[in-house]
Amino acid sequence: MTARYASWLRQAKRDLEYAEKSLEQGYYE
């Protein structure tokens, strides 16, 4: 269960970083 949670947490963090980057591109382009 802990490993699954850690995997989910990594995926969520990656998704969040991707969303922030796409937001920044949307603002500055």
Short mmCIF file of N, CA and C in Angstrom, two decimals:
data_model
loop_
_atom_site.label_atom_id
_atom_site.label_comp_id
_atom_site.label_asym_id
_atom_site.label_seq_id
_atom_site.Cartn_x
_atom_site.Cartn_y
_atom_site.Cartn_z
N MET A 1 0.84 -1.20 0.00
CA MET A 1 0.00 0.00 0.00
C MET A 1 0.88 1.25 0.00
N THR A 2 1.93 1.23 0.79
CA THR A 2 2.80 2.42 0.85
C THR A 2 3.45 2.67 -0.50
N ALA A 3 3.91 1.60 -1.15
CA ALA A 3 4.55 1.76 -2.46
C ALA A 3 3.55 2.31 -3.47
N ARG A 4 2.32 1.83 -3.40
CA ARG A 4 1.29 2.30 -4.33
C ARG A 4 1.03 3.79 -4.10
N TYR A 5 0.98 4.18 -2.83
CA TYR A 5 0.74 5.59 -2.50
C TYR A 5 1.90 6.45 -2.99
N ALA A 6 3.13 5.97 -2.81
CA ALA A 6 4.30 6.72 -3.26
C ALA A 6 4.27 6.86 -4.78
N SER A 7 3.88 5.80 -5.47
CA SER A 7 3.79 5.85 -6.93
C SER A 7 2.74 6.86 -7.36
N TRP A 8 1.60 6.84 -6.69
CA TRP A 8 0.53 7.79 -7.01
C TRP A 8 0.99 9.21 -6.74
N LEU A 9 1.73 9.40 -5.64
CA LEU A 9 2.19 10.73 -5.28
C LEU A 9 3.16 11.26 -6.33
N ARG A 10 4.07 10.39 -6.81
CA ARG A 10 5.00 10.82 -7.87
C ARG A 10 4.23 11.21 -9.12
N GLN A 11 3.24 10.41 -9.49
CA GLN A 11 2.45 10.71 -10.70
C GLN A 11 1.70 12.02 -10.54
N ALA A 12 1.12 12.26 -9.37
CA ALA A 12 0.38 13.50 -9.13
C ALA A 12 1.32 14.69 -9.20
N LYS A 13 2.51 14.55 -8.64
CA LYS A 13 3.47 15.65 -8.66
C LYS A 13 3.89 15.96 -10.10
N ARG A 14 4.09 14.90 -10.90
CA ARG A 14 4.46 15.09 -12.30
C ARG A 14 3.34 15.80 -13.04
N ASP A 15 2.10 15.39 -12.80
CA ASP A 15 0.96 16.03 -13.46
C ASP A 15 0.87 17.50 -13.06
N LEU A 16 1.13 17.79 -11.79
CA LEU A 16 1.04 19.17 -11.30
C LEU A 16 2.10 20.04 -11.96
N GLU A 17 3.32 19.52 -12.06
CA GLU A 17 4.39 20.28 -12.70
C GLU A 17 4.06 20.53 -14.17
N TYR A 18 3.50 19.52 -14.85
CA TYR A 18 3.13 19.68 -16.25
C TYR A 18 2.04 20.74 -16.39
N ALA A 19 1.08 20.74 -15.49
CA ALA A 19 0.00 21.73 -15.54
C ALA A 19 0.55 23.13 -15.32
N GLU A 20 1.48 23.29 -14.39
CA GLU A 20 2.06 24.61 -14.14
C GLU A 20 2.83 25.10 -15.36
N LYS A 21 3.59 24.21 -16.00
CA LYS A 21 4.35 24.61 -17.19
C LYS A 21 3.41 25.03 -18.31
N SER A 22 2.35 24.29 -18.54
CA SER A 22 1.42 24.63 -19.61
C SER A 22 0.70 25.94 -19.28
N LEU A 23 0.42 26.19 -18.00
CA LEU A 23 -0.19 27.46 -17.60
C LEU A 23 0.75 28.61 -17.89
N GLU A 24 2.03 28.46 -17.53
CA GLU A 24 3.00 29.52 -17.76
C GLU A 24 3.13 29.80 -19.26
N GLN A 25 3.16 28.75 -20.07
CA GLN A 25 3.25 28.95 -21.52
C GLN A 25 2.02 29.70 -22.02
N GLY A 26 0.86 29.36 -21.48
CA GLY A 26 -0.38 30.02 -21.88
C GLY A 26 -0.35 31.50 -21.53
N TYR A 27 0.23 31.84 -20.40
CA TYR A 27 0.27 33.25 -19.99
C TYR A 27 1.28 34.05 -20.81
N TYR A 28 2.43 33.44 -21.09
CA TYR A 28 3.52 34.22 -21.67
C TYR A 28 3.55 34.19 -23.19
N GLU A 29 2.81 33.29 -23.81
CA GLU A 29 2.82 33.25 -25.28
C GLU A 29 1.79 34.21 -25.86
#
